Coordinates of C-alpha atoms and ligand atoms in Angstrom, one line a residue:
M1 CA -20.4 -6.2 19.6
N2 CA -22.0 -8.3 17.1
N3 CA -21.9 -11.9 18.0
D4 CA -23.9 -13.2 15.1
S5 CA -21.7 -11.5 12.6
P6 CA -20.0 -13.5 9.8
Q7 CA -16.7 -13.1 11.4
A8 CA -17.8 -14.4 14.8
A9 CA -19.5 -17.3 13.1
S10 CA -16.4 -18.3 11.2
N11 CA -14.1 -17.6 14.1
Q12 CA -12.0 -15.4 11.9
F13 CA -10.4 -13.2 14.5
F14 CA -6.7 -12.3 14.6
K15 CA -5.6 -14.2 17.6
T16 CA -2.8 -12.1 19.1
R17 CA -1.7 -8.5 19.3
L18 CA 1.3 -9.4 17.2
G19 CA -0.9 -11.0 14.6
V20 CA -2.9 -7.7 14.3
I21 CA 0.3 -5.7 13.9
A22 CA 1.8 -8.2 11.5
A23 CA -1.3 -8.0 9.3
T24 CA -1.7 -4.2 9.3
V25 CA 2.0 -3.5 8.9
G26 CA 2.2 -6.3 6.4
S27 CA -0.6 -4.6 4.4
A28 CA 1.1 -1.2 4.6
V29 CA 4.7 -2.2 3.9
G30 CA 5.1 -3.3 0.3
L31 CA 6.0 -2.1 -3.1
G32 CA 4.5 1.2 -2.1
N33 CA 7.5 1.9 0.1
I34 CA 10.3 0.4 -1.9
W35 CA 9.2 0.8 -5.5
R36 CA 6.6 3.6 -5.5
F37 CA 7.9 6.0 -2.8
P38 CA 11.4 6.5 -4.4
Y39 CA 10.1 7.1 -7.9
E40 CA 7.3 9.4 -6.7
A41 CA 9.8 11.4 -4.6
G42 CA 12.2 11.4 -7.6
N43 CA 9.5 12.8 -9.9
N44 CA 8.3 15.4 -7.4
G45 CA 11.3 17.2 -6.1
G46 CA 12.7 14.8 -3.4
A47 CA 12.8 16.4 0.0
A48 CA 9.8 18.8 -0.8
F49 CA 7.7 15.7 -1.5
L50 CA 8.9 13.9 1.6
F51 CA 8.0 16.9 3.7
V52 CA 4.4 17.1 2.4
Y53 CA 4.1 13.4 2.6
I54 CA 5.0 13.2 6.3
F55 CA 2.6 16.0 7.0
F56 CA -0.2 14.0 5.3
V57 CA 0.7 10.8 7.2
V58 CA 0.3 12.5 10.5
A59 CA -2.6 14.9 9.7
I60 CA -4.7 12.6 7.5
G61 CA -3.2 9.1 7.5
I62 CA -3.4 8.2 11.1
P63 CA -6.9 9.7 11.7
V64 CA -8.3 7.9 8.6
I65 CA -6.8 4.6 9.6
C66 CA -8.6 5.0 12.9
A67 CA -11.8 5.8 11.2
E68 CA -11.6 2.7 9.0
F69 CA -10.8 0.6 12.1
V70 CA -13.9 2.0 13.9
I71 CA -16.1 1.2 10.9
G72 CA -14.8 -2.3 10.6
R73 CA -14.7 -3.3 14.3
S74 CA -17.9 -1.8 15.3
T75 CA -19.8 -3.7 12.7
R76 CA -17.6 -6.7 11.9
R77 CA -18.8 -6.7 8.3
N78 CA -17.4 -6.3 4.9
I79 CA -17.1 -2.7 3.6
A80 CA -20.6 -2.5 2.1
G81 CA -22.3 -4.4 5.0
A82 CA -20.5 -2.1 7.4
F83 CA -21.9 1.0 5.9
R84 CA -25.4 -0.5 5.8
E85 CA -25.3 -1.6 9.4
L86 CA -24.2 2.0 10.4
H87 CA -27.2 3.3 8.5
A88 CA -24.9 5.3 6.2
G89 CA -27.0 6.0 3.1
F90 CA -25.8 7.8 0.0
P91 CA -23.4 9.6 -0.3
W92 CA -21.8 8.4 2.9
N93 CA -21.6 4.8 1.7
L94 CA -19.7 5.8 -1.5
P95 CA -16.4 4.3 -0.1
A96 CA -18.0 0.9 -0.4
G97 CA -18.2 1.3 -4.2
T98 CA -15.0 3.2 -4.7
G99 CA -13.2 0.8 -2.4
L100 CA -14.3 -2.3 -4.3
L101 CA -13.4 -0.7 -7.6
A102 CA -10.0 0.3 -6.2
S103 CA -9.4 -3.2 -4.8
F104 CA -9.7 -4.7 -8.3
L105 CA -7.8 -1.9 -10.2
I106 CA -5.0 -1.9 -7.7
M107 CA -4.5 -5.6 -7.9
G108 CA -4.3 -5.2 -11.7
F109 CA -1.2 -3.1 -11.7
Y110 CA 0.3 -4.1 -8.4
S111 CA 0.6 -7.7 -9.4
V112 CA 2.5 -6.7 -12.6
V113 CA 5.1 -5.0 -10.4
A114 CA 5.1 -7.9 -8.0
G115 CA 5.7 -10.1 -11.1
W116 CA 8.8 -7.9 -11.8
T117 CA 10.2 -8.9 -8.4
I118 CA 9.8 -12.6 -9.4
Y119 CA 11.7 -11.9 -12.7
Y120 CA 14.4 -10.0 -10.8
L121 CA 14.7 -12.8 -8.4
Y122 CA 15.4 -15.1 -11.3
E123 CA 17.8 -12.6 -12.7
S124 CA 19.6 -12.5 -9.4
F125 CA 20.6 -16.1 -9.8
S126 CA 22.4 -15.3 -13.0
G127 CA 23.9 -12.2 -11.5
F128 CA 22.0 -10.1 -14.1
G129 CA 24.0 -11.7 -16.9
G130 CA 27.1 -10.0 -15.4
I131 CA 25.9 -6.6 -16.4
A132 CA 26.7 -3.7 -14.1
E133 CA 26.3 -0.7 -16.4
T134 CA 23.1 1.3 -15.9
A135 CA 22.6 1.9 -19.6
Q136 CA 22.5 -1.9 -20.1
L137 CA 20.4 -2.5 -17.1
H138 CA 18.0 0.0 -18.6
E139 CA 17.8 -2.0 -21.8
R140 CA 17.4 -5.2 -19.9
F141 CA 14.4 -3.8 -18.0
D142 CA 12.9 -2.8 -21.3
A143 CA 13.6 -6.1 -23.0
F144 CA 11.8 -7.8 -20.1
T145 CA 8.8 -5.6 -19.8
Q146 CA 8.4 -5.3 -23.5
T147 CA 8.3 -9.1 -24.1
P148 CA 4.7 -9.9 -23.6
W149 CA 5.1 -13.6 -22.5
K150 CA 7.8 -12.9 -20.0
S151 CA 5.9 -10.2 -18.1
L152 CA 2.6 -12.2 -18.4
V153 CA 4.2 -15.3 -17.0
C154 CA 5.6 -13.4 -14.0
T155 CA 2.3 -11.6 -13.4
L156 CA 0.2 -14.7 -13.6
L157 CA 2.7 -16.6 -11.3
F158 CA 2.3 -13.9 -8.7
L159 CA -1.5 -14.0 -9.0
L160 CA -1.5 -17.8 -8.7
V161 CA 0.5 -17.6 -5.4
N162 CA -1.7 -14.8 -4.1
F163 CA -5.0 -16.6 -4.8
L164 CA -3.7 -20.0 -3.6
V165 CA -2.7 -18.5 -0.3
I166 CA -6.1 -16.8 0.1
S167 CA -8.3 -19.7 -1.0
R168 CA -6.5 -22.0 1.4
G169 CA -7.2 -19.6 4.2
I170 CA -3.5 -19.8 5.1
R171 CA -3.4 -16.1 5.6
N172 CA -2.5 -16.6 9.3
G173 CA 0.5 -18.7 8.3
I174 CA 1.7 -16.0 6.0
E175 CA 1.4 -13.5 8.8
K176 CA 3.4 -15.6 11.1
F177 CA 6.0 -15.9 8.4
S178 CA 5.9 -12.1 7.9
N179 CA 6.6 -11.6 11.6
I180 CA 10.1 -12.8 10.7
M181 CA 10.3 -11.5 7.2
M182 CA 9.4 -7.9 8.0
P183 CA 12.1 -7.3 10.6
L184 CA 14.6 -9.0 8.3
L185 CA 13.6 -6.6 5.5
V186 CA 14.3 -3.7 7.7
V187 CA 17.7 -5.1 8.7
I188 CA 18.6 -5.6 5.0
L189 CA 17.4 -2.2 4.1
L190 CA 19.6 -0.8 6.9
A191 CA 22.6 -2.7 5.6
F192 CA 22.0 -1.2 2.1
C193 CA 21.5 2.3 3.5
I194 CA 24.9 2.1 5.2
N195 CA 26.4 0.8 1.9
S196 CA 24.8 3.7 0.0
L197 CA 26.3 6.2 2.5
F198 CA 29.7 5.3 1.2
L199 CA 28.9 5.8 -2.5
P200 CA 30.4 8.8 -4.3
G201 CA 26.9 10.4 -4.8
A202 CA 25.9 10.0 -1.1
K203 CA 25.9 13.7 -0.3
E204 CA 24.0 14.7 -3.3
G205 CA 21.5 11.8 -2.8
L206 CA 20.9 12.7 0.8
S207 CA 20.4 16.3 0.2
F208 CA 18.0 15.5 -2.6
L209 CA 15.9 13.5 -0.1
F210 CA 16.3 15.7 3.0
S211 CA 16.9 19.3 2.2
P212 CA 13.7 20.7 0.8
D213 CA 13.4 23.3 -1.8
F214 CA 10.0 24.6 -0.9
S215 CA 9.6 26.3 -4.2
K216 CA 9.1 22.8 -5.7
I217 CA 5.8 22.3 -3.9
T218 CA 3.2 22.7 -6.6
P219 CA -0.4 21.5 -6.5
G220 CA 0.7 18.5 -8.6
V221 CA 3.3 17.6 -6.0
V222 CA 0.8 17.9 -3.2
L223 CA -1.7 15.7 -5.0
S224 CA 1.0 13.1 -5.6
A225 CA 2.1 13.2 -2.0
M226 CA -1.4 12.7 -0.8
G227 CA -1.9 9.8 -3.2
Q228 CA 1.3 8.2 -1.9
T229 CA 0.1 8.6 1.7
F230 CA -3.1 6.7 0.9
F231 CA -1.4 4.1 -1.2
S232 CA 1.4 3.4 1.2
L233 CA -0.8 3.3 4.3
S234 CA -3.4 1.0 2.5
V235 CA -6.0 3.5 3.6
G236 CA -9.2 4.8 1.9
M237 CA -10.5 1.7 0.2
G238 CA -11.8 -0.4 3.1
T239 CA -8.8 -2.7 3.4
L240 CA -8.1 -1.7 7.0
A241 CA -11.8 -1.6 7.8
T242 CA -12.1 -5.2 6.6
Y243 CA -9.0 -6.2 8.6
A244 CA -10.5 -4.5 11.7
S245 CA -13.6 -6.5 11.3
Y246 CA -11.4 -9.4 12.4
F247 CA -9.9 -7.6 15.4
N248 CA -11.0 -8.6 18.8
D249 CA -12.3 -6.0 21.3
R250 CA -9.0 -5.7 23.1
T251 CA -7.1 -4.4 20.1
A252 CA -6.0 -0.8 20.8
L253 CA -7.0 1.0 17.6
V254 CA -5.1 4.2 17.9
R255 CA -1.9 2.5 18.9
T256 CA -2.2 0.0 16.1
A257 CA -2.9 2.9 13.6
S258 CA 0.2 4.8 14.9
V259 CA 2.5 1.8 14.9
T260 CA 1.4 1.0 11.3
A261 CA 1.9 4.6 10.1
V262 CA 5.3 5.1 11.8
S263 CA 6.7 1.7 10.7
D264 CA 5.5 2.3 7.1
T265 CA 7.1 5.7 7.0
I266 CA 10.4 4.5 8.4
V267 CA 10.6 1.8 5.7
A268 CA 9.9 4.4 3.0
I269 CA 12.6 6.7 4.2
L270 CA 15.1 3.8 4.5
A271 CA 14.3 2.9 0.9
G272 CA 14.9 6.5 -0.1
I273 CA 18.3 6.5 1.8
M274 CA 19.2 3.3 -0.1
I275 CA 18.1 4.5 -3.5
F276 CA 19.0 8.2 -3.9
P277 CA 22.8 8.1 -3.2
A278 CA 22.9 5.3 -5.8
V279 CA 20.9 7.3 -8.2
F280 CA 23.3 10.1 -8.1
S281 CA 26.4 7.9 -8.1
F282 CA 25.4 5.9 -11.1
G283 CA 24.1 8.8 -13.2
I284 CA 20.5 7.7 -13.2
Q285 CA 17.7 10.3 -13.5
P286 CA 15.7 10.6 -10.3
E287 CA 12.7 11.1 -12.6
A288 CA 13.0 7.7 -14.2
G289 CA 9.5 6.7 -13.1
P290 CA 8.3 3.2 -12.3
R291 CA 11.5 1.6 -13.6
L292 CA 13.7 3.6 -11.2
V293 CA 14.4 1.0 -8.4
F294 CA 14.5 -1.8 -10.9
E295 CA 17.5 -0.2 -12.5
V296 CA 19.1 1.2 -9.4
L297 CA 19.0 -2.0 -7.2
P298 CA 20.8 -4.2 -9.6
S299 CA 23.5 -1.5 -10.1
I300 CA 24.0 -1.6 -6.3
F301 CA 24.0 -5.4 -6.1
M302 CA 26.5 -5.8 -8.9
K303 CA 29.0 -3.6 -7.2
I304 CA 29.2 -5.3 -3.8
P305 CA 30.8 -8.5 -2.7
L306 CA 28.3 -11.5 -2.8
G307 CA 26.0 -9.3 -4.9
A308 CA 24.0 -12.2 -6.3
L309 CA 23.2 -13.5 -2.8
W310 CA 22.1 -10.1 -1.5
S311 CA 20.1 -9.6 -4.5
T312 CA 18.3 -12.9 -4.2
L313 CA 17.5 -12.2 -0.5
F314 CA 16.3 -8.7 -1.3
F315 CA 13.9 -9.8 -4.0
I316 CA 12.6 -12.7 -1.9
L317 CA 11.8 -10.2 0.8
L318 CA 10.2 -7.7 -1.6
F319 CA 8.1 -10.5 -3.0
M320 CA 6.9 -11.4 0.5
A321 CA 6.2 -7.8 1.3
S322 CA 4.1 -7.5 -1.9
L323 CA 2.2 -10.7 -1.0
T324 CA 1.2 -9.5 2.4
S325 CA -0.1 -6.3 0.7
T326 CA -2.0 -8.1 -2.1
I327 CA -3.5 -10.5 0.4
S328 CA -5.0 -7.5 2.3
M329 CA -6.3 -5.7 -0.8
T330 CA -7.9 -8.9 -2.1
E331 CA -9.7 -9.4 1.2
V332 CA -11.8 -6.3 0.6
S333 CA -13.6 -7.9 -2.4
T334 CA -13.4 -11.4 -1.1
S335 CA -15.1 -10.6 2.1
Y336 CA -17.7 -8.6 0.2
I337 CA -18.5 -11.5 -2.2
I338 CA -18.6 -14.0 0.7
Q339 CA -21.0 -12.0 2.8
E340 CA -23.1 -10.1 0.3
W341 CA -23.4 -12.8 -2.4
K342 CA -23.3 -15.6 0.1
L343 CA -20.7 -17.6 -1.7
S344 CA -18.1 -19.9 -0.1
R345 CA -14.5 -18.5 0.3
K346 CA -13.3 -20.7 -2.5
K347 CA -15.9 -19.5 -5.0
A348 CA -15.4 -15.9 -3.9
V349 CA -11.7 -16.3 -4.7
V350 CA -12.4 -17.7 -8.1
V351 CA -14.7 -14.7 -9.0
N352 CA -12.1 -12.4 -7.7
A353 CA -9.3 -14.1 -9.6
I354 CA -11.1 -13.9 -12.9
I355 CA -11.7 -10.2 -12.6
V356 CA -8.2 -9.4 -11.4
T357 CA -6.5 -11.6 -14.0
V358 CA -8.2 -9.7 -16.8
L359 CA -7.1 -6.4 -15.4
A360 CA -3.6 -7.6 -14.7
V361 CA -3.1 -9.0 -18.2
I362 CA -4.1 -5.6 -19.7
C363 CA -1.7 -3.8 -17.3
A364 CA 1.1 -6.2 -18.1
L365 CA 0.6 -5.8 -21.8
S366 CA 0.5 -2.0 -21.6
F367 CA 4.3 -2.1 -21.7
S368 CA 4.3 -4.0 -25.0
V369 CA 1.5 -4.7 -27.4
L370 CA -1.0 -2.3 -25.7
S371 CA 1.6 0.5 -25.1
G372 CA 0.0 2.6 -27.9
I373 CA -3.4 2.7 -26.2
K374 CA -3.5 5.7 -24.0
I375 CA -6.4 7.3 -22.1
A376 CA -5.8 10.9 -21.0
G377 CA -2.2 10.4 -22.1
M378 CA -1.6 7.4 -19.8
T379 CA -1.3 3.7 -20.5
F380 CA -3.7 1.4 -18.7
F381 CA -1.0 0.6 -16.1
N382 CA -0.4 4.3 -15.3
L383 CA -4.0 5.1 -15.5
S384 CA -5.0 2.4 -13.0
D385 CA -2.3 3.7 -10.6
F386 CA -3.3 7.3 -11.0
L387 CA -7.1 6.5 -10.6
V388 CA -6.5 4.4 -7.5
S389 CA -3.9 6.4 -5.7
N390 CA -4.8 10.0 -6.6
I391 CA -8.6 9.7 -6.9
L392 CA -10.4 6.6 -5.5
M393 CA -8.4 6.2 -2.3
P394 CA -8.4 9.9 -1.3
L395 CA -12.1 10.2 -2.2
G396 CA -12.9 7.1 -0.1
G397 CA -10.8 8.6 2.7
M398 CA -12.7 11.9 2.5
F399 CA -16.1 10.2 2.9
I400 CA -14.9 7.8 5.5
S401 CA -13.5 10.6 7.6
A402 CA -16.5 12.9 7.2
F403 CA -18.9 10.0 8.0
V404 CA -17.0 9.0 11.2
G405 CA -16.4 12.6 12.2
W406 CA -19.9 14.0 11.6
R407 CA -22.4 11.2 11.4
L408 CA -21.3 8.3 13.5
E409 CA -22.7 8.2 17.0
R410 CA -20.1 9.8 19.2
R411 CA -20.6 7.1 21.8
V412 CA -19.6 4.3 19.4
L413 CA -16.6 6.3 18.3
R414 CA -15.4 6.9 21.8
R415 CA -15.9 3.3 22.9
Q416 CA -14.0 2.0 19.9
L417 CA -11.1 4.4 20.2
T418 CA -10.7 4.3 24.0
P419 CA -8.3 1.5 25.0
E420 CA -9.7 -1.2 27.2
G421 CA -9.3 -0.6 30.9
H422 CA -8.9 3.1 30.4
S423 CA -10.6 5.3 33.0
A424 CA -13.9 7.0 32.2
R425 CA -12.2 10.2 30.9
T426 CA -11.6 10.3 27.2
P427 CA -7.9 10.5 26.3
R428 CA -6.9 13.8 24.8
Y429 CA -5.7 12.3 21.5
I430 CA -9.2 11.1 20.7
S431 CA -10.3 14.7 20.5
L432 CA -7.5 15.4 18.2
I433 CA -8.4 12.5 15.9
V434 CA -12.0 13.6 15.9
F435 CA -11.0 17.1 15.1
S436 CA -8.9 15.9 12.1
L437 CA -11.7 13.7 10.9
K438 CA -14.3 16.5 11.0
Y439 CA -12.2 19.4 9.6
V440 CA -8.7 18.7 8.6
T441 CA -9.0 15.6 6.5
P442 CA -12.1 16.3 4.5
V443 CA -11.1 19.9 3.8
C444 CA -7.5 19.1 3.0
I445 CA -8.5 16.3 0.6
F446 CA -11.1 18.5 -1.1
L447 CA -8.7 21.3 -1.6
V448 CA -6.0 19.1 -2.9
F449 CA -8.4 17.7 -5.4
I450 CA -9.6 21.1 -6.6
F451 CA -6.1 22.5 -7.0
G452 CA -4.2 19.3 -7.9
L453 CA -6.6 18.1 -10.7
L454 CA -7.2 21.4 -12.4
Ligands
PFF501 N1 0.3 -0.2 1.1 C1 0.7 -1.1 0.1 C2 2.1 -0.8 -0.3 O1 2.7 0.3 0.2 O2 2.7 -1.5 -1.1 C3 -0.2 -1.1 -1.0 C4 -1.6 -1.3 -0.7 C5 -2.0 -2.5 0.0 C6 -2.6 -0.4 -1.1 C7 -3.3 -2.6 0.4 C8 -3.9 -0.6 -0.7 C9 -4.3 -1.7 0.0 F1 -5.5 -1.9 0.3

C-alpha cells in the first residue's frame, strides 16, 4: 500500500464497513433506479429488457466494479493518477479521459432531474393542486419543465446543495444519514409495491415487467440494457475507483461489489413493481420516456389516503438518493483536480461547480428555449444521457476490464481481491471474475457497440 498517497496524507479513509457499503450503495441507488430504469424498461419491451439487464449486471457489472475497486485501492489515487501509477499508457488509460468527461456530462443532466424532485416535493405540499387525472398531470409536468426559470431554479438549488456538501467535506455526515435513509426508501418502495398490486392494472403491469417476449430483444434494446447497467451501478467512469482509493485494506472488494450490485438491482425491480401496474391502471404509455415516473407517481399519491404526506416523504428520499449519487460522481473530477492540479478541495469544488453549472443550465433549458436545438435528433439533455450511458461508461468499462484482466500484474489483482485472512489458495470466484474481465466483458461490450450503434 501507498502510505505517502494523497488519501493517506489527508486521512480520507472510510472508517467502517458500513461506511463503505453506504457510500457505494448510495452512489449506485439513485434516479437511475427509480426514474431511469422504469422508463428505459418501458421503452424497450419491459421484461425482455429486464432479462438482458440482469444478465449484464452479473456478467459485466460485478466484474467491472471489482476491476475499478482494484485500480483505486491498489494505487490510492484519482483516476488519472491511478492509471499513471499502474504504468497504463495509451490506450489503457483512456478511461481517465472518458471518465472525467462523463462525470461532467452526467452531472449536467442528472442535476436537472434531481431538480425535478425538488419541484415535486414542493408540489406535494399543495397536493399537486388537487389534480389526479393523468392528462392534467401530463400538462403540469410540461408547464413546469417548459418554464425556463422554474426548472433553472430547481436545478441550481440542487447543485448548490450538492457543492455545499462536498466543499464542506461533510460527505461522511451524508453517508451516516443515508444509512437510515436508504433502508427507509426500500420500506417505502415496498409499501407502494403492495399498493400497486391492488390496482386494476396489476396483472398487466406485472406481466409487462416479468414475462419476457424474447422477440423484443433487438440490438437497440441490448445497447440500452447495457447502458442502464453501467449507469445504475455507477460503473465505467472511475467513480468506484475513486471511492475505492478511500477504502482501507480490510474492505472485502468482491463482497462489496456483490452487495452493491444486488441491492441496486432489487431497488430497480421494486421501482418497476411500483410503477408498471400504475402505468396500466391509469392508461399511461409505458413508452412515455423521461417524464414517465413524474406522471405516474403523483397519480398514485393522489389516489391513496394521506397522499400528500406519502408524496412528501417519497420525494425527500428520492432527493437524498440523488444527492448520494451526485456526491460520488462529482468526486471523480474533484479528486482529479485536487491531486493533479494541486488545488485545495474548496478551489477544486469551485472549478467543478462552474463547469457543471454551465452544462446543467443548457440541459435544463433544452426542455424550453433550447428545445429546437438538436444534435443527431436529440436535445442536449437526451444527448448527454445517451453519450454518457451508452457510449462513455461502457467504453470506459471495456478498457478498465481489459486492462485489469490482461495487463495488471496478476499478483496485485489476487492480493486485492482475496479477502484478508483467507488461506493461501485463491478463492474460485476470483478466477471467474478474471475470466469475465479478460473475455466476457470486453467482447460483450465490443459486440453490443458494433450491433447496437449501427
Ligand atoms: N448510479 C446512479 C443512479 O442509478 O442514479 C447514477 C450514477 C452515479 C452514475 C454515479 C454514475 C456515477 F458515477
